């Protein structure tokens, strides 16, 4: 999967080789787990307060796109 994140402060990040996107057990936070292509035993986790995210687009390997933004419904298909 590929994930593009736009933050409320105007910053942007794009991540490839995503294994999981999860509203973690802490309410109000979201986690992205990125696979390390060079070492299959390594992963990198990113955690943000979901309120800091203005918009997030998730593109699956099949080409489907899902969007998360500041509206209450998460991950709606676009």
mmCIF file with all atom_site columns, N, CA and C in Angstrom:
data_model
loop_
_atom_site.group_PDB
_atom_site.id
_atom_site.type_symbol
_atom_site.label_atom_id
_atom_site.label_alt_id
_atom_site.label_comp_id
_atom_site.label_asym_id
_atom_site.label_entity_id
_atom_site.label_seq_id
_atom_site.pdbx_PDB_ins_code
_atom_site.Cartn_x
_atom_site.Cartn_y
_atom_site.Cartn_z
_atom_site.occupancy
_atom_site.B_iso_or_equiv
_atom_site.pdbx_formal_charge
_atom_site.auth_seq_id
_atom_site.auth_comp_id
_atom_site.auth_asym_id
_atom_site.auth_atom_id
_atom_site.pdbx_PDB_model_num
ATOM 1   N N  . UNK A 1 1  ? 0.842   -1.178 0.000  1.00 0.00 ? 1  UNK A N  1
ATOM 2   C CA . UNK A 1 1  ? 0.000   0.000  0.000  1.00 0.00 ? 1  UNK A CA 1
ATOM 3   C C  . UNK A 1 1  ? 0.882   1.235  0.000  1.00 0.00 ? 1  UNK A C  1
ATOM 4   N N  . UNK A 1 2  ? 0.302   2.307  -0.462 1.00 0.00 ? 2  UNK A N  1
ATOM 5   C CA . UNK A 1 2  ? 0.951   3.609  -0.445 1.00 0.00 ? 2  UNK A CA 1
ATOM 6   C C  . UNK A 1 2  ? 0.035   4.560  0.319  1.00 0.00 ? 2  UNK A C  1
ATOM 7   N N  . UNK A 1 3  ? 0.615   5.419  1.155  1.00 0.00 ? 3  UNK A N  1
ATOM 8   C CA . UNK A 1 3  ? -0.170  6.352  1.946  1.00 0.00 ? 3  UNK A CA 1
ATOM 9   C C  . UNK A 1 3  ? 0.389   7.757  1.765  1.00 0.00 ? 3  UNK A C  1
ATOM 10  N N  . UNK A 1 4  ? -0.497  8.699  1.476  1.00 0.00 ? 4  UNK A N  1
ATOM 11  C CA . UNK A 1 4  ? -0.124  10.107 1.402  1.00 0.00 ? 4  UNK A CA 1
ATOM 12  C C  . UNK A 1 4  ? -0.858  10.835 2.522  1.00 0.00 ? 4  UNK A C  1
ATOM 13  N N  . UNK A 1 5  ? -0.111  11.573 3.348  1.00 0.00 ? 5  UNK A N  1
ATOM 14  C CA . UNK A 1 5  ? -0.687  12.262 4.502  1.00 0.00 ? 5  UNK A CA 1
ATOM 15  C C  . UNK A 1 5  ? -0.440  13.763 4.360  1.00 0.00 ? 5  UNK A C  1
ATOM 16  N N  . UNK A 1 6  ? -1.503  14.551 4.534  1.00 0.00 ? 6  UNK A N  1
ATOM 17  C CA . UNK A 1 6  ? -1.384  16.007 4.580  1.00 0.00 ? 6  UNK A CA 1
ATOM 18  C C  . UNK A 1 6  ? -1.764  16.430 5.993  1.00 0.00 ? 6  UNK A C  1
ATOM 19  N N  . UNK A 1 7  ? -0.859  17.165 6.651  1.00 0.00 ? 7  UNK A N  1
ATOM 20  C CA . UNK A 1 7  ? -1.078  17.587 8.034  1.00 0.00 ? 7  UNK A CA 1
ATOM 21  C C  . UNK A 1 7  ? -1.699  18.977 8.074  1.00 0.00 ? 7  UNK A C  1
ATOM 22  N N  . UNK A 1 8  ? -2.331  19.286 9.181  1.00 0.00 ? 8  UNK A N  1
ATOM 23  C CA . UNK A 1 8  ? -2.981  20.586 9.350  1.00 0.00 ? 8  UNK A CA 1
ATOM 24  C C  . UNK A 1 8  ? -1.975  21.740 9.284  1.00 0.00 ? 8  UNK A C  1
ATOM 25  N N  . UNK A 1 9  ? -0.737  21.491 9.645  1.00 0.00 ? 9  UNK A N  1
ATOM 26  C CA . UNK A 1 9  ? 0.275   22.560 9.594  1.00 0.00 ? 9  UNK A CA 1
ATOM 27  C C  . UNK A 1 9  ? 0.835   22.765 8.183  1.00 0.00 ? 9  UNK A C  1
ATOM 28  N N  . UNK A 1 10 ? 0.297   22.022 7.201  1.00 0.00 ? 10 UNK A N  1
ATOM 29  C CA . UNK A 1 10 ? 0.724   22.172 5.821  1.00 0.00 ? 10 UNK A CA 1
ATOM 30  C C  . UNK A 1 10 ? 1.779   21.181 5.377  1.00 0.00 ? 10 UNK A C  1
ATOM 31  N N  . UNK A 1 11 ? 2.345   20.405 6.293  1.00 0.00 ? 11 UNK A N  1
ATOM 32  C CA . UNK A 1 11 ? 3.341   19.402 5.930  1.00 0.00 ? 11 UNK A CA 1
ATOM 33  C C  . UNK A 1 11 ? 2.716   18.233 5.198  1.00 0.00 ? 11 UNK A C  1
ATOM 34  N N  . UNK A 1 12 ? 3.511   17.554 4.376  1.00 0.00 ? 12 UNK A N  1
ATOM 35  C CA . UNK A 1 12 ? 3.040   16.390 3.635  1.00 0.00 ? 12 UNK A CA 1
ATOM 36  C C  . UNK A 1 12 ? 4.059   15.271 3.743  1.00 0.00 ? 12 UNK A C  1
ATOM 37  N N  . UNK A 1 13 ? 3.570   14.030 3.817  1.00 0.00 ? 13 UNK A N  1
ATOM 38  C CA . UNK A 1 13 ? 4.424   12.843 3.857  1.00 0.00 ? 13 UNK A CA 1
ATOM 39  C C  . UNK A 1 13 ? 3.814   11.785 2.944  1.00 0.00 ? 13 UNK A C  1
ATOM 40  N N  . UNK A 1 14 ? 4.675   11.024 2.254  1.00 0.00 ? 14 UNK A N  1
ATOM 41  C CA . UNK A 1 14 ? 4.229   9.892  1.458  1.00 0.00 ? 14 UNK A CA 1
ATOM 42  C C  . UNK A 1 14 ? 5.013   8.669  1.894  1.00 0.00 ? 14 UNK A C  1
ATOM 43  N N  . UNK A 1 15 ? 4.324   7.560  2.117  1.00 0.00 ? 15 UNK A N  1
ATOM 44  C CA . UNK A 1 15 ? 4.939   6.329  2.588  1.00 0.00 ? 15 UNK A CA 1
ATOM 45  C C  . UNK A 1 15 ? 4.593   5.193  1.636  1.00 0.00 ? 15 UNK A C  1
ATOM 46  N N  . UNK A 1 16 ? 5.577   4.377  1.296  1.00 0.00 ? 16 UNK A N  1
ATOM 47  C CA . UNK A 1 16 ? 5.368   3.183  0.482  1.00 0.00 ? 16 UNK A CA 1
ATOM 48  C C  . UNK A 1 16 ? 5.579   1.954  1.355  1.00 0.00 ? 16 UNK A C  1
ATOM 49  N N  . UNK A 1 17 ? 5.186   0.793  0.859  1.00 0.00 ? 17 UNK A N  1
ATOM 50  C CA . UNK A 1 17 ? 5.356   -0.492 1.548  1.00 0.00 ? 17 UNK A CA 1
ATOM 51  C C  . UNK A 1 17 ? 4.697   -0.486 2.923  1.00 0.00 ? 17 UNK A C  1
ATOM 52  N N  . UNK A 1 18 ? 3.474   0.006  2.991  1.00 0.00 ? 18 UNK A N  1
ATOM 53  C CA . UNK A 1 18 ? 2.742   0.077  4.252  1.00 0.00 ? 18 UNK A CA 1
ATOM 54  C C  . UNK A 1 18 ? 2.094   -1.269 4.545  1.00 0.00 ? 18 UNK A C  1
ATOM 55  N N  . UNK A 1 19 ? 2.283   -1.746 5.767  1.00 0.00 ? 19 UNK A N  1
ATOM 56  C CA . UNK A 1 19 ? 1.681   -3.018 6.185  1.00 0.00 ? 19 UNK A CA 1
ATOM 57  C C  . UNK A 1 19 ? 0.378   -2.824 6.936  1.00 0.00 ? 19 UNK A C  1
ATOM 58  N N  . UNK A 1 20 ? 0.280   -1.747 7.724  1.00 0.00 ? 20 UNK A N  1
ATOM 59  C CA . UNK A 1 20 ? -0.921  -1.560 8.538  1.00 0.00 ? 20 UNK A CA 1
ATOM 60  C C  . UNK A 1 20 ? -1.150  -0.086 8.818  1.00 0.00 ? 20 UNK A C  1
ATOM 61  N N  . UNK A 1 21 ? -2.411  0.282  8.862  1.00 0.00 ? 21 UNK A N  1
ATOM 62  C CA . UNK A 1 21 ? -2.836  1.606  9.310  1.00 0.00 ? 21 UNK A CA 1
ATOM 63  C C  . UNK A 1 21 ? -3.882  1.333  10.361 1.00 0.00 ? 21 UNK A C  1
ATOM 64  N N  . UNK A 1 22 ? -3.662  1.861  11.550 1.00 0.00 ? 22 UNK A N  1
ATOM 65  C CA . UNK A 1 22 ? -4.497  1.439  12.665 1.00 0.00 ? 22 UNK A CA 1
ATOM 66  C C  . UNK A 1 22 ? -4.777  2.596  13.608 1.00 0.00 ? 22 UNK A C  1
ATOM 67  N N  . UNK A 1 23 ? -6.063  2.883  13.873 1.00 0.00 ? 23 UNK A N  1
ATOM 68  C CA . UNK A 1 23 ? -6.363  3.759  14.994 1.00 0.00 ? 23 UNK A CA 1
ATOM 69  C C  . UNK A 1 23 ? -6.019  2.968  16.258 1.00 0.00 ? 23 UNK A C  1
ATOM 70  N N  . UNK A 1 24 ? -4.814  3.159  16.785 1.00 0.00 ? 24 UNK A N  1
ATOM 71  C CA . UNK A 1 24 ? -4.305  2.335  17.885 1.00 0.00 ? 24 UNK A CA 1
ATOM 72  C C  . UNK A 1 24 ? -5.186  2.442  19.112 1.00 0.00 ? 24 UNK A C  1
ATOM 73  N N  . UNK A 1 25 ? -4.911  1.634  20.104 1.00 0.00 ? 25 UNK A N  1
ATOM 74  C CA . UNK A 1 25 ? -5.712  1.569  21.317 1.00 0.00 ? 25 UNK A CA 1
ATOM 75  C C  . UNK A 1 25 ? -5.849  2.891  22.043 1.00 0.00 ? 25 UNK A C  1
ATOM 76  N N  . UNK A 1 26 ? -4.965  3.852  21.762 1.00 0.00 ? 26 UNK A N  1
ATOM 77  C CA . UNK A 1 26 ? -5.078  5.174  22.369 1.00 0.00 ? 26 UNK A CA 1
ATOM 78  C C  . UNK A 1 26 ? -6.078  5.992  21.566 1.00 0.00 ? 26 UNK A C  1
ATOM 79  N N  . UNK A 1 27 ? -7.189  6.368  22.128 1.00 0.00 ? 27 UNK A N  1
ATOM 80  C CA . UNK A 1 27 ? -8.157  7.155  21.371 1.00 0.00 ? 27 UNK A CA 1
ATOM 81  C C  . UNK A 1 27 ? -7.520  8.448  20.859 1.00 0.00 ? 27 UNK A C  1
ATOM 82  N N  . UNK A 1 28 ? -7.813  8.769  19.620 1.00 0.00 ? 28 UNK A N  1
ATOM 83  C CA . UNK A 1 28 ? -7.317  10.021 19.054 1.00 0.00 ? 28 UNK A CA 1
ATOM 84  C C  . UNK A 1 28 ? -5.966  9.926  18.384 1.00 0.00 ? 28 UNK A C  1
ATOM 85  N N  . UNK A 1 29 ? -5.391  8.722  18.272 1.00 0.00 ? 29 UNK A N  1
ATOM 86  C CA . UNK A 1 29 ? -4.095  8.546  17.625 1.00 0.00 ? 29 UNK A CA 1
ATOM 87  C C  . UNK A 1 29 ? -4.207  7.529  16.500 1.00 0.00 ? 29 UNK A C  1
ATOM 88  N N  . UNK A 1 30 ? -3.353  7.677  15.504 1.00 0.00 ? 30 UNK A N  1
ATOM 89  C CA . UNK A 1 30 ? -3.320  6.741  14.384 1.00 0.00 ? 30 UNK A CA 1
ATOM 90  C C  . UNK A 1 30 ? -1.886  6.287  14.169 1.00 0.00 ? 30 UNK A C  1
ATOM 91  N N  . UNK A 1 31 ? -1.721  5.024  13.796 1.00 0.00 ? 31 UNK A N  1
ATOM 92  C CA . UNK A 1 31 ? -0.397  4.435  13.601 1.00 0.00 ? 31 UNK A CA 1
ATOM 93  C C  . UNK A 1 31 ? -0.268  3.916  12.180 1.00 0.00 ? 31 UNK A C  1
ATOM 94  N N  . UNK A 1 32 ? 0.904   4.139  11.573 1.00 0.00 ? 32 UNK A N  1
ATOM 95  C CA . UNK A 1 32 ? 1.228   3.577  10.267 1.00 0.00 ? 32 UNK A CA 1
ATOM 96  C C  . UNK A 1 32 ? 2.475   2.722  10.443 1.00 0.00 ? 32 UNK A C  1
ATOM 97  N N  . UNK A 1 33 ? 2.417   1.481  10.001 1.00 0.00 ? 33 UNK A N  1
ATOM 98  C CA . UNK A 1 33 ? 3.558   0.562  10.086 1.00 0.00 ? 33 UNK A CA 1
ATOM 99  C C  . UNK A 1 33 ? 4.110   0.364  8.678  1.00 0.00 ? 33 UNK A C  1
ATOM 100 N N  . UNK A 1 34 ? 5.398   0.695  8.503  1.00 0.00 ? 34 UNK A N  1
ATOM 101 C CA . UNK A 1 34 ? 6.035   0.605  7.196  1.00 0.00 ? 34 UNK A CA 1
ATOM 102 C C  . UNK A 1 34 ? 7.038   -0.547 7.189  1.00 0.00 ? 34 UNK A C  1
ATOM 103 N N  . UNK A 1 35 ? 6.956   -1.366 6.149  1.00 0.00 ? 35 UNK A N  1
ATOM 104 C CA . UNK A 1 35 ? 7.840   -2.514 5.972  1.00 0.00 ? 35 UNK A CA 1
ATOM 105 C C  . UNK A 1 35 ? 9.194   -2.046 5.446  1.00 0.00 ? 35 UNK A C  1
ATOM 106 N N  . UNK A 1 36 ? 10.272  -2.621 5.947  1.00 0.00 ? 36 UNK A N  1
ATOM 107 C CA . UNK A 1 36 ? 11.621  -2.324 5.449  1.00 0.00 ? 36 UNK A CA 1
ATOM 108 C C  . UNK A 1 36 ? 11.935  -3.310 4.327  1.00 0.00 ? 36 UNK A C  1
ATOM 109 N N  . UNK A 1 37 ? 12.046  -2.812 3.095  1.00 0.00 ? 37 UNK A N  1
ATOM 110 C CA . UNK A 1 37 ? 12.279  -3.687 1.946  1.00 0.00 ? 37 UNK A CA 1
ATOM 111 C C  . UNK A 1 37 ? 13.638  -4.374 1.982  1.00 0.00 ? 37 UNK A C  1
ATOM 112 N N  . UNK A 1 38 ? 14.610  -3.788 2.676  1.00 0.00 ? 38 UNK A N  1
ATOM 113 C CA . UNK A 1 38 ? 15.953  -4.362 2.722  1.00 0.00 ? 38 UNK A CA 1
ATOM 114 C C  . UNK A 1 38 ? 16.120  -5.412 3.817  1.00 0.00 ? 38 UNK A C  1
ATOM 115 N N  . UNK A 1 39 ? 15.315  -5.326 4.868  1.00 0.00 ? 39 UNK A N  1
ATOM 116 C CA . UNK A 1 39 ? 15.403  -6.271 5.981  1.00 0.00 ? 39 UNK A CA 1
ATOM 117 C C  . UNK A 1 39 ? 13.984  -6.660 6.390  1.00 0.00 ? 39 UNK A C  1
ATOM 118 N N  . UNK A 1 40 ? 13.552  -7.860 6.011  1.00 0.00 ? 40 UNK A N  1
ATOM 119 C CA . UNK A 1 40 ? 12.160  -8.272 6.228  1.00 0.00 ? 40 UNK A CA 1
ATOM 120 C C  . UNK A 1 40 ? 11.764  -8.366 7.696  1.00 0.00 ? 40 UNK A C  1
ATOM 121 N N  . UNK A 1 41 ? 12.743  -8.384 8.613  1.00 0.00 ? 41 UNK A N  1
ATOM 122 C CA . UNK A 1 41 ? 12.425  -8.445 10.036 1.00 0.00 ? 41 UNK A CA 1
ATOM 123 C C  . UNK A 1 41 ? 12.257  -7.061 10.664 1.00 0.00 ? 41 UNK A C  1
ATOM 124 N N  . UNK A 1 42 ? 12.513  -6.005 9.893  1.00 0.00 ? 42 UNK A N  1
ATOM 125 C CA . UNK A 1 42 ? 12.432  -4.644 10.434 1.00 0.00 ? 42 UNK A CA 1
ATOM 126 C C  . UNK A 1 42 ? 11.186  -3.929 9.931  1.00 0.00 ? 42 UNK A C  1
ATOM 127 N N  . UNK A 1 43 ? 10.636  -3.105 10.808 1.00 0.00 ? 43 UNK A N  1
ATOM 128 C CA . UNK A 1 43 ? 9.473   -2.279 10.494 1.00 0.00 ? 43 UNK A CA 1
ATOM 129 C C  . UNK A 1 43 ? 9.677   -0.918 11.167 1.00 0.00 ? 43 UNK A C  1
ATOM 130 N N  . UNK A 1 44 ? 9.066   0.094  10.599 1.00 0.00 ? 44 UNK A N  1
ATOM 131 C CA . UNK A 1 44 ? 9.089   1.420  11.200 1.00 0.00 ? 44 UNK A CA 1
ATOM 132 C C  . UNK A 1 44 ? 7.656   1.823  11.487 1.00 0.00 ? 44 UNK A C  1
ATOM 133 N N  . UNK A 1 45 ? 7.410   2.327  12.689 1.00 0.00 ? 45 UNK A N  1
ATOM 134 C CA . UNK A 1 45 ? 6.070   2.769  13.071 1.00 0.00 ? 45 UNK A CA 1
ATOM 135 C C  . UNK A 1 45 ? 6.041   4.285  13.218 1.00 0.00 ? 45 UNK A C  1
ATOM 136 N N  . UNK A 1 46 ? 4.982   4.875  12.711 1.00 0.00 ? 46 UNK A N  1
ATOM 137 C CA . UNK A 1 46 ? 4.752   6.311  12.858 1.00 0.00 ? 46 UNK A CA 1
ATOM 138 C C  . UNK A 1 46 ? 3.435   6.473  13.588 1.00 0.00 ? 46 UNK A C  1
ATOM 139 N N  . UNK A 1 47 ? 3.406   7.360  14.581 1.00 0.00 ? 47 UNK A N  1
ATOM 140 C CA . UNK A 1 47 ? 2.191   7.590  15.359 1.00 0.00 ? 47 UNK A CA 1
ATOM 141 C C  . UNK A 1 47 ? 1.925   9.091  15.414 1.00 0.00 ? 47 UNK A C  1
ATOM 142 N N  . UNK A 1 48 ? 0.695   9.481  15.080 1.00 0.00 ? 48 UNK A N  1
ATOM 143 C CA . UNK A 1 48 ? 0.307   10.877 15.131 1.00 0.00 ? 48 UNK A CA 1
ATOM 144 C C  . UNK A 1 48 ? -1.036  11.021 15.825 1.00 0.00 ? 48 UNK A C  1
ATOM 145 N N  . UNK A 1 49 ? -1.276  12.190 16.447 1.00 0.00 ? 49 UNK A N  1
ATOM 146 C CA . UNK A 1 49 ? -2.644  12.497 16.878 1.00 0.00 ? 49 UNK A CA 1
ATOM 147 C C  . UNK A 1 49 ? -3.496  12.658 15.620 1.00 0.00 ? 49 UNK A C  1
ATOM 148 N N  . UNK A 1 50 ? -4.625  11.992 15.560 1.00 0.00 ? 50 UNK A N  1
ATOM 149 C CA . UNK A 1 50 ? -5.437  12.054 14.342 1.00 0.00 ? 50 UNK A CA 1
ATOM 150 C C  . UNK A 1 50 ? -5.924  13.470 14.054 1.00 0.00 ? 50 UNK A C  1
ATOM 151 N N  . UNK A 1 51 ? -6.030  14.320 15.065 1.00 0.00 ? 51 UNK A N  1
ATOM 152 C CA . UNK A 1 51 ? -6.444  15.704 14.841 1.00 0.00 ? 51 UNK A CA 1
ATOM 153 C C  . UNK A 1 51 ? -5.398  16.506 14.073 1.00 0.00 ? 51 UNK A C  1
ATOM 154 N N  . UNK A 1 52 ? -4.140  16.030 14.044 1.00 0.00 ? 52 UNK A N  1
ATOM 155 C CA . UNK A 1 52 ? -3.100  16.755 13.300 1.00 0.00 ? 52 UNK A CA 1
ATOM 156 C C  . UNK A 1 52 ? -3.149  16.427 11.812 1.00 0.00 ? 52 UNK A C  1
ATOM 157 N N  . UNK A 1 53 ? -3.950  15.424 11.421 1.00 0.00 ? 53 UNK A N  1
ATOM 158 C CA . UNK A 1 53 ? -4.038  14.996 10.033 1.00 0.00 ? 53 UNK A CA 1
ATOM 159 C C  . UNK A 1 53 ? -5.233  15.684 9.374  1.00 0.00 ? 53 UNK A C  1
ATOM 160 N N  . UNK A 1 54 ? -4.951  16.428 8.313  1.00 0.00 ? 54 UNK A N  1
ATOM 161 C CA . UNK A 1 54 ? -6.014  17.089 7.567  1.00 0.00 ? 54 UNK A CA 1
ATOM 162 C C  . UNK A 1 54 ? -6.634  16.137 6.555  1.00 0.00 ? 54 UNK A C  1
ATOM 163 N N  . UNK A 1 55 ? -5.783  15.341 5.906  1.00 0.00 ? 55 UNK A N  1
ATOM 164 C CA . UNK A 1 55 ? -6.261  14.437 4.864  1.00 0.00 ? 55 UNK A CA 1
ATOM 165 C C  . UNK A 1 55 ? -5.265  13.294 4.702  1.00 0.00 ? 55 UNK A C  1
ATOM 166 N N  . UNK A 1 56 ? -5.765  12.087 4.479  1.00 0.00 ? 56 UNK A N  1
ATOM 167 C CA . UNK A 1 56 ? -4.914  10.919 4.258  1.00 0.00 ? 56 UNK A CA 1
ATOM 168 C C  . UNK A 1 56 ? -5.545  10.084 3.144  1.00 0.00 ? 56 UNK A C  1
ATOM 169 N N  . UNK A 1 57 ? -4.747  9.750  2.131  1.00 0.00 ? 57 UNK A N  1
ATOM 170 C CA . UNK A 1 57 ? -5.227  8.912  1.036  1.00 0.00 ? 57 UNK A CA 1
ATOM 171 C C  . UNK A 1 57 ? -4.423  7.621  1.048  1.00 0.00 ? 57 UNK A C  1
ATOM 172 N N  . UNK A 1 58 ? -5.123  6.500  1.063  1.00 0.00 ? 58 UNK A N  1
ATOM 173 C CA . UNK A 1 58 ? -4.517  5.179  1.091  1.00 0.00 ? 58 UNK A CA 1
ATOM 174 C C  . UNK A 1 58 ? -4.763  4.527  -0.254 1.00 0.00 ? 58 UNK A C  1
ATOM 175 N N  . UNK A 1 59 ? -3.695  4.129  -0.936 1.00 0.00 ? 59 UNK A N  1
ATOM 176 C CA . UNK A 1 59 ? -3.826  3.466  -2.224 1.00 0.00 ? 59 UNK A CA 1
ATOM 177 C C  . UNK A 1 59 ? -3.384  2.019  -2.069 1.00 0.00 ? 59 UNK A C  1
ATOM 178 N N  . UNK A 1 60 ? -4.293  1.076  -2.339 1.00 0.00 ? 60 UNK A N  1
ATOM 179 C CA . UNK A 1 60 ? -3.973  -0.338 -2.198 1.00 0.00 ? 60 UNK A CA 1
ATOM 180 C C  . UNK A 1 60 ? -3.173  -0.818 -3.405 1.00 0.00 ? 60 UNK A C  1
ATOM 181 N N  . UNK A 1 61 ? -2.584  -2.005 -3.295 1.00 0.00 ? 61 UNK A N  1
ATOM 182 C CA . UNK A 1 61 ? -1.831  -2.565 -4.411 1.00 0.00 ? 61 UNK A CA 1
ATOM 183 C C  . UNK A 1 61 ? -2.740  -2.842 -5.602 1.00 0.00 ? 61 UNK A C  1
ATOM 184 N N  . UNK A 1 62 ? -4.036  -3.002 -5.365 1.00 0.00 ? 62 UNK A N  1
ATOM 185 C CA . UNK A 1 62 ? -4.985  -3.219 -6.456 1.00 0.00 ? 62 UNK A CA 1
ATOM 186 C C  . UNK A 1 62 ? -5.398  -1.916 -7.122 1.00 0.00 ? 62 UNK A C  1
ATOM 187 N N  . UNK A 1 63 ? -4.942  -0.776 -6.595 1.00 0.00 ? 63 UNK A N  1
ATOM 188 C CA . UNK A 1 63 ? -5.268  0.518  -7.180 1.00 0.00 ? 63 UNK A CA 1
ATOM 189 C C  . UNK A 1 63 ? -6.479  1.203  -6.583 1.00 0.00 ? 63 UNK A C  1
ATOM 190 N N  . UNK A 1 64 ? -7.129  0.583  -5.587 1.00 0.00 ? 64 UNK A N  1
ATOM 191 C CA . UNK A 1 64 ? -8.254  1.241  -4.923 1.00 0.00 ? 64 UNK A CA 1
ATOM 192 C C  . UNK A 1 64 ? -7.724  2.345  -4.022 1.00 0.00 ? 64 UNK A C  1
ATOM 193 N N  . UNK A 1 65 ? -8.497  3.432  -3.897 1.00 0.00 ? 65 UNK A N  1
ATOM 194 C CA . UNK A 1 65 ? -8.108  4.529  -3.026 1.00 0.00 ? 65 UNK A CA 1
ATOM 195 C C  . UNK A 1 65 ? -9.165  4.743  -1.957 1.00 0.00 ? 65 UNK A C  1
ATOM 196 N N  . UNK A 1 66 ? -8.705  4.974  -0.735 1.00 0.00 ? 66 UNK A N  1
ATOM 197 C CA . UNK A 1 66 ? -9.566  5.289  0.391  1.00 0.00 ? 66 UNK A CA 1
ATOM 198 C C  . UNK A 1 66 ? -9.042  6.569  1.014  1.00 0.00 ? 66 UNK A C  1
ATOM 199 N N  . UNK A 1 67 ? -9.951  7.367  1.552  1.00 0.00 ? 67 UNK A N  1
ATOM 200 C CA . UNK A 1 67 ? -9.561  8.663  2.091  1.00 0.00 ? 67 UNK A CA 1
ATOM 201 C C  . UNK A 1 67 ? -9.999  8.800  3.536  1.00 0.00 ? 67 UNK A C  1
ATOM 202 N N  . UNK A 1 68 ? -9.125  9.389  4.341  1.00 0.00 ? 68 UNK A N  1
ATOM 203 C CA . UNK A 1 68 ? -9.470  9.790  5.706  1.00 0.00 ? 68 UNK A CA 1
ATOM 204 C C  . UNK A 1 68 ? -9.259  11.288 5.763  1.00 0.00 ? 68 UNK A C  1
ATOM 205 N N  . UNK A 1 69 ? -10.253 12.016 6.229  1.00 0.00 ? 69 UNK A N  1
ATOM 206 C CA . UNK A 1 69 ? -10.066 13.447 6.446  1.00 0.00 ? 69 UNK A CA 1
ATOM 207 C C  . UNK A 1 69 ? -10.726 13.826 7.756  1.00 0.00 ? 69 UNK A C  1
ATOM 208 N N  . UNK A 1 70 ? -10.936 15.099 7.956  1.00 0.00 ? 70 UNK A N  1
ATOM 209 C CA . UNK A 1 70 ? -11.417 15.548 9.261  1.00 0.00 ? 70 UNK A CA 1
ATOM 210 C C  . UNK A 1 70 ? -12.907 15.278 9.492  1.00 0.00 ? 70 UNK A C  1
ATOM 211 N N  . UNK A 1 71 ? -13.602 14.676 8.516  1.00 0.00 ? 71 UNK A N  1
ATOM 212 C CA . UNK A 1 71 ? -14.997 14.318 8.752  1.00 0.00 ? 71 UNK A CA 1
ATOM 213 C C  . UNK A 1 71 ? -15.051 13.079 9.648  1.00 0.00 ? 71 UNK A C  1
ATOM 214 N N  . UNK A 1 72 ? -16.162 12.853 10.350 1.00 0.00 ? 72 UNK A N  1
ATOM 215 C CA . UNK A 1 72 ? -16.223 11.749 11.306 1.00 0.00 ? 72 UNK A CA 1
ATOM 216 C C  . UNK A 1 72 ? -16.015 10.362 10.720 1.00 0.00 ? 72 UNK A C  1
ATOM 217 N N  . UNK A 1 73 ? -16.369 10.114 9.464  1.00 0.00 ? 73 UNK A N  1
ATOM 218 C CA . UNK A 1 73 ? -16.248 8.763  8.913  1.00 0.00 ? 73 UNK A CA 1
ATOM 219 C C  . UNK A 1 73 ? -14.831 8.538  8.381  1.00 0.00 ? 73 UNK A C  1
ATOM 220 N N  . UNK A 1 74 ? -14.172 7.528  8.875  1.00 0.00 ? 74 UNK A N  1
ATOM 221 C CA . UNK A 1 74 ? -12.801 7.221  8.468  1.00 0.00 ? 74 UNK A CA 1
ATOM 222 C C  . UNK A 1 74 ? -12.794 6.300  7.257  1.00 0.00 ? 74 UNK A C  1
ATOM 223 N N  . UNK A 1 75 ? -11.800 6.453  6.428  1.00 0.00 ? 75 UNK A N  1
ATOM 224 C CA . UNK A 1 75 ? -11.472 5.539  5.334  1.00 0.00 ? 75 UNK A CA 1
ATOM 225 C C  . UNK A 1 75 ? -12.653 5.271  4.412  1.00 0.00 ? 75 UNK A C  1
ATOM 226 N N  . UNK A 1 76 ? -13.209 6.322  3.855  1.00 0.00 ? 76 UNK A N  1
ATOM 227 C CA . UNK A 1 76 ? -14.266 6.131  2.889  1.00 0.00 ? 76 UNK A CA 1
ATOM 228 C C  . UNK A 1 76 ? -13.642 5.980  1.509  1.00 0.00 ? 76 UNK A C  1
ATOM 229 N N  . UNK A 1 77 ? -14.216 5.117  0.689  1.00 0.00 ? 77 UNK A N  1
ATOM 230 C CA . UNK A 1 77 ? -13.686 4.882  -0.638 1.00 0.00 ? 77 UNK A CA 1
ATOM 231 C C  . UNK A 1 77 ? -13.917 6.103  -1.517 1.00 0.00 ? 77 UNK A C  1
ATOM 232 N N  . UNK A 1 78 ? -12.884 6.475  -2.323 1.00 0.00 ? 78 UNK A N  1
ATOM 233 C CA . UNK A 1 78 ? -13.023 7.630  -3.211 1.00 0.00 ? 78 UNK A CA 1
ATOM 234 C C  . UNK A 1 78 ? -13.037 7.167  -4.653 1.00 0.00 ? 78 UNK A C  1
#
